[in-house]
Short mmCIF file of C-alpha atoms in Angstrom, two decimals:
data_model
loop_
_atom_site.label_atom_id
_atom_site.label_comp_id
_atom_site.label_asym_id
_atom_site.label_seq_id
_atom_site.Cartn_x
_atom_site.Cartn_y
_atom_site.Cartn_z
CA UNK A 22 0.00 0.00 0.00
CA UNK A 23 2.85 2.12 0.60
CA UNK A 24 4.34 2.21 -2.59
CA UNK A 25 0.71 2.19 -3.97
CA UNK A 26 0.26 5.72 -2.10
CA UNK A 27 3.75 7.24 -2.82
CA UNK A 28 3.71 6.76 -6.64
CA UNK A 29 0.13 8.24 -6.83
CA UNK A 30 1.37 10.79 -4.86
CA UNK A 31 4.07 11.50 -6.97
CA UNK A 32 1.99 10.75 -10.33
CA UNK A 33 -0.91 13.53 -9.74
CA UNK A 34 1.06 16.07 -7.10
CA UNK A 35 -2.13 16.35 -5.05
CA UNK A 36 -2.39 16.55 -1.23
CA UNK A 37 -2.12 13.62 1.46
CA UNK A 38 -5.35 14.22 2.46
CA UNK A 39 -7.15 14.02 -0.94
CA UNK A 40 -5.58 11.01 -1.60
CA UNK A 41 -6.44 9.56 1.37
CA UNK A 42 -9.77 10.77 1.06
CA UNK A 43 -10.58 9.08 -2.21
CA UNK A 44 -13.67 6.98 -2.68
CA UNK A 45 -14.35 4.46 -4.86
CA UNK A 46 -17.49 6.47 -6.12
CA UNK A 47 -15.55 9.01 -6.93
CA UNK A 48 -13.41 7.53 -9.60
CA UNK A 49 -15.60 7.35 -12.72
CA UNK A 50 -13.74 4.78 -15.14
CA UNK A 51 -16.09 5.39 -18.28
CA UNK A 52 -14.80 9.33 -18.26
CA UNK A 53 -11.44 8.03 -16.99
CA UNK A 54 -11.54 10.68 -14.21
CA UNK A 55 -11.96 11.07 -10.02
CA UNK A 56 -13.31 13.92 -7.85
CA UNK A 57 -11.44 15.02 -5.06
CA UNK A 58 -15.05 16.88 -3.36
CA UNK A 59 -13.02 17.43 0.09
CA UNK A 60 -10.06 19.84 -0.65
CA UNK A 61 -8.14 23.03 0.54
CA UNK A 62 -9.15 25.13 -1.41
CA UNK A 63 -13.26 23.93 -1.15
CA UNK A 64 -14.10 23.60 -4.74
CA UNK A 65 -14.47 20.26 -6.75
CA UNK A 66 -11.38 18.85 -8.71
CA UNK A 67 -11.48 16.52 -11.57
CA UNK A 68 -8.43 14.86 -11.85
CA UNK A 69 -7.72 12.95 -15.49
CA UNK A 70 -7.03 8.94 -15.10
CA UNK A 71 -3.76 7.90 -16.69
CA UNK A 72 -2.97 4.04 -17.51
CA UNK A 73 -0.23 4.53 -14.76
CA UNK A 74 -3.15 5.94 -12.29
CA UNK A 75 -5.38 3.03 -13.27
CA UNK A 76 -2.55 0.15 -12.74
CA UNK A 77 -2.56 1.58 -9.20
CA UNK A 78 -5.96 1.36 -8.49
CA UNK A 79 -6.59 -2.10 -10.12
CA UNK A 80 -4.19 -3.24 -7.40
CA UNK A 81 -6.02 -1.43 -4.90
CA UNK A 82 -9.41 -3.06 -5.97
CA UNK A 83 -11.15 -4.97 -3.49
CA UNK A 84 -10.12 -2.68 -0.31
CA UNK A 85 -12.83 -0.16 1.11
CA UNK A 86 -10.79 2.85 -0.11
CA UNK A 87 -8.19 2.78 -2.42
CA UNK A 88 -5.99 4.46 0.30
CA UNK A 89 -7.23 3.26 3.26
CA UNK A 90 -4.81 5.13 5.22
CA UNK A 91 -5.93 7.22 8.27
CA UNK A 92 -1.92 8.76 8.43
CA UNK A 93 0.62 8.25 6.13
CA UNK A 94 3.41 9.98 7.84
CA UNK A 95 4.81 6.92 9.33
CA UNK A 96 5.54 4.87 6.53
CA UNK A 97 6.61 8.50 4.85
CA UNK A 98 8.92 8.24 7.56
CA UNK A 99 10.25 4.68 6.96
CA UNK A 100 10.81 4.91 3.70
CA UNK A 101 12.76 8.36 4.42
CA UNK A 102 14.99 6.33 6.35
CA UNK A 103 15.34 3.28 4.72
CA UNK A 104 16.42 5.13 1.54
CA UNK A 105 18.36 7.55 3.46
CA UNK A 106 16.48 10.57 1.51
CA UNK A 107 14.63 12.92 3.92
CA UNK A 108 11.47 13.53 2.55
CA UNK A 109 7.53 14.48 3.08
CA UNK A 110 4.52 14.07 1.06
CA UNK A 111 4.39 17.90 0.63
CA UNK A 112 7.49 17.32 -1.31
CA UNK A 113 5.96 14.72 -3.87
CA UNK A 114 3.82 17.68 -4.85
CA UNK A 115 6.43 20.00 -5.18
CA UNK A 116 8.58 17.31 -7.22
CA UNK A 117 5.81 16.70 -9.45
CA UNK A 118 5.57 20.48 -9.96
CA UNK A 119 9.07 20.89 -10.75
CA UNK A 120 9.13 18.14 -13.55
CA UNK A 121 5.73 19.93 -14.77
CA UNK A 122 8.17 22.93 -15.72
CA UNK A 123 10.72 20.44 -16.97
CA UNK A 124 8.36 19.33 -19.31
CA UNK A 125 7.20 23.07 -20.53
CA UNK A 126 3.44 22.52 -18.77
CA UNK A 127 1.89 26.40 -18.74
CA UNK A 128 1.66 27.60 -15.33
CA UNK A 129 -2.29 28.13 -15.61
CA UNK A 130 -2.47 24.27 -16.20
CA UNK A 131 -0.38 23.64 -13.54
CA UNK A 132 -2.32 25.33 -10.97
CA UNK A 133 -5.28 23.62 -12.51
CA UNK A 134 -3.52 20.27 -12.28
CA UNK A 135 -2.86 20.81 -8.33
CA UNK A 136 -6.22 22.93 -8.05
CA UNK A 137 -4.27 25.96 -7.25
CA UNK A 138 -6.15 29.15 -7.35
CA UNK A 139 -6.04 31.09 -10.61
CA UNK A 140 -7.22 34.51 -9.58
CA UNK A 141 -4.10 36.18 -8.86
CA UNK A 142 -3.59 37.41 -12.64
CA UNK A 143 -6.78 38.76 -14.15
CA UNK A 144 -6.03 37.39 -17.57
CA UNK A 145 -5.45 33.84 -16.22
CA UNK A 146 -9.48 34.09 -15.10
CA UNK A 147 -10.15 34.04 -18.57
CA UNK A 148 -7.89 30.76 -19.72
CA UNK A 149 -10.04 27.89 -19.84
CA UNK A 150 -8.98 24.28 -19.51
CA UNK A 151 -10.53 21.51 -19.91
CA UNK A 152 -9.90 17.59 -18.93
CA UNK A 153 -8.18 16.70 -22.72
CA UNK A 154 -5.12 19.43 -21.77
CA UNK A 155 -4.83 18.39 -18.35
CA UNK A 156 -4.92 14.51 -19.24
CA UNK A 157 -2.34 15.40 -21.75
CA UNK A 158 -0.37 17.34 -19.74
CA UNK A 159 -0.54 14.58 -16.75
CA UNK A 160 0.60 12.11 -19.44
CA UNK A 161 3.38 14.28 -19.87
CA UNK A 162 4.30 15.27 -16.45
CA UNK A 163 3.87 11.06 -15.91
CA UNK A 164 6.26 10.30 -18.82
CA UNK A 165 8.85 12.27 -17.49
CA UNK A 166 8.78 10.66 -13.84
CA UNK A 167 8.10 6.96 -15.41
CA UNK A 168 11.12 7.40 -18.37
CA UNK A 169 13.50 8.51 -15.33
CA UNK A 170 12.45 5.44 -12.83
CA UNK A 171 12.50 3.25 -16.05
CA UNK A 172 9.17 2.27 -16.27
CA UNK A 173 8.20 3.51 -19.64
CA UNK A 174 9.98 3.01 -22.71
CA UNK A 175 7.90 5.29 -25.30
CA UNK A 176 9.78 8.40 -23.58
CA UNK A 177 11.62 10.67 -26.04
CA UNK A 178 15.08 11.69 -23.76
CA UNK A 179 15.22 15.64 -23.34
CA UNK A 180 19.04 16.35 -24.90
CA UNK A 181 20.90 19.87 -24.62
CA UNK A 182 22.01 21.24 -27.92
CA UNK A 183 25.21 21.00 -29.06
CA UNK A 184 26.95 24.35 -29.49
CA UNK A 185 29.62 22.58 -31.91
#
């Protein structure tokens, strides 16, 4: 379950607690999305389903949440020590984040990836994005973090120019 939780974690940036909050009525396979309803920043978020997302919750079937985990600051914790790299769940988010920008992801659909408000810069209130540019910018973000862990073999290697 651990593993389950960190690589979602790490796969859709959001919160410990929405991830932990996660129903399975929430998760709508047909539309290949799920609703985190409970959130910070109290508005619905519709989060696009990725094959990666989906191979974690198939192996999650059959429990009575996907994440049935009241805390997940102790195994955090465990794994922080076993692999000797000090870390928190807030920092999954921020990771995932970062390799958005790697990847050249806009920073209004990165706010709307992580549901981060969007009202700061008038003209970002008038960008609208739907679930087809966040699914394909989560499939990007996803790529990135799955070529570098070696898990996907369709990923296209970023390379520096050559100044020859």
């Amino acid at each position: 379950m651990a593993a389950d939780y960190l690589q979602f974690a790490l796969l859709t940036g959001l919160r410990r607690r929405e991830i932990t909050g996660l129903q399975w009525e929430d998760i709508t396979r047909r539309r290949k999305t799920f609703l985190i309803a409970e959130n910070k920043s109290k508005r619905p978020h519709v989060v696009p389903l990725t094959g990666a997302l989906e191979d974690i919750l198939d192996r999650r079937a059959g429990e009575p949440r996907p994440f049935q985990i009241e805390e997940p600051k102790r195994f955090i914790t465990q794994v922080a020590e076993w692999s000797q790299v000090p870390f928190s769940s807030h920092d999954l988010r921020r990771t995932y984040l970062s390799h958005a920008t790697a990847v050249g992801i806009s920073m209004p659909v990165q706010k709307a990836l992580v549901n981060h408000s969007r009202t700061s810069d008038v003209t970002d209130g008038y960008i609208q994005i739907d679930e087809d540019v966040m699914r394909e910018a989560m499939q990007k973000i996803q790529n990135y973090i799955l070529g570098y862990a070696g898990q996907v073999n369709a990923v296209t290697p970023i390379r520096s120019a050559s100044h020859a």
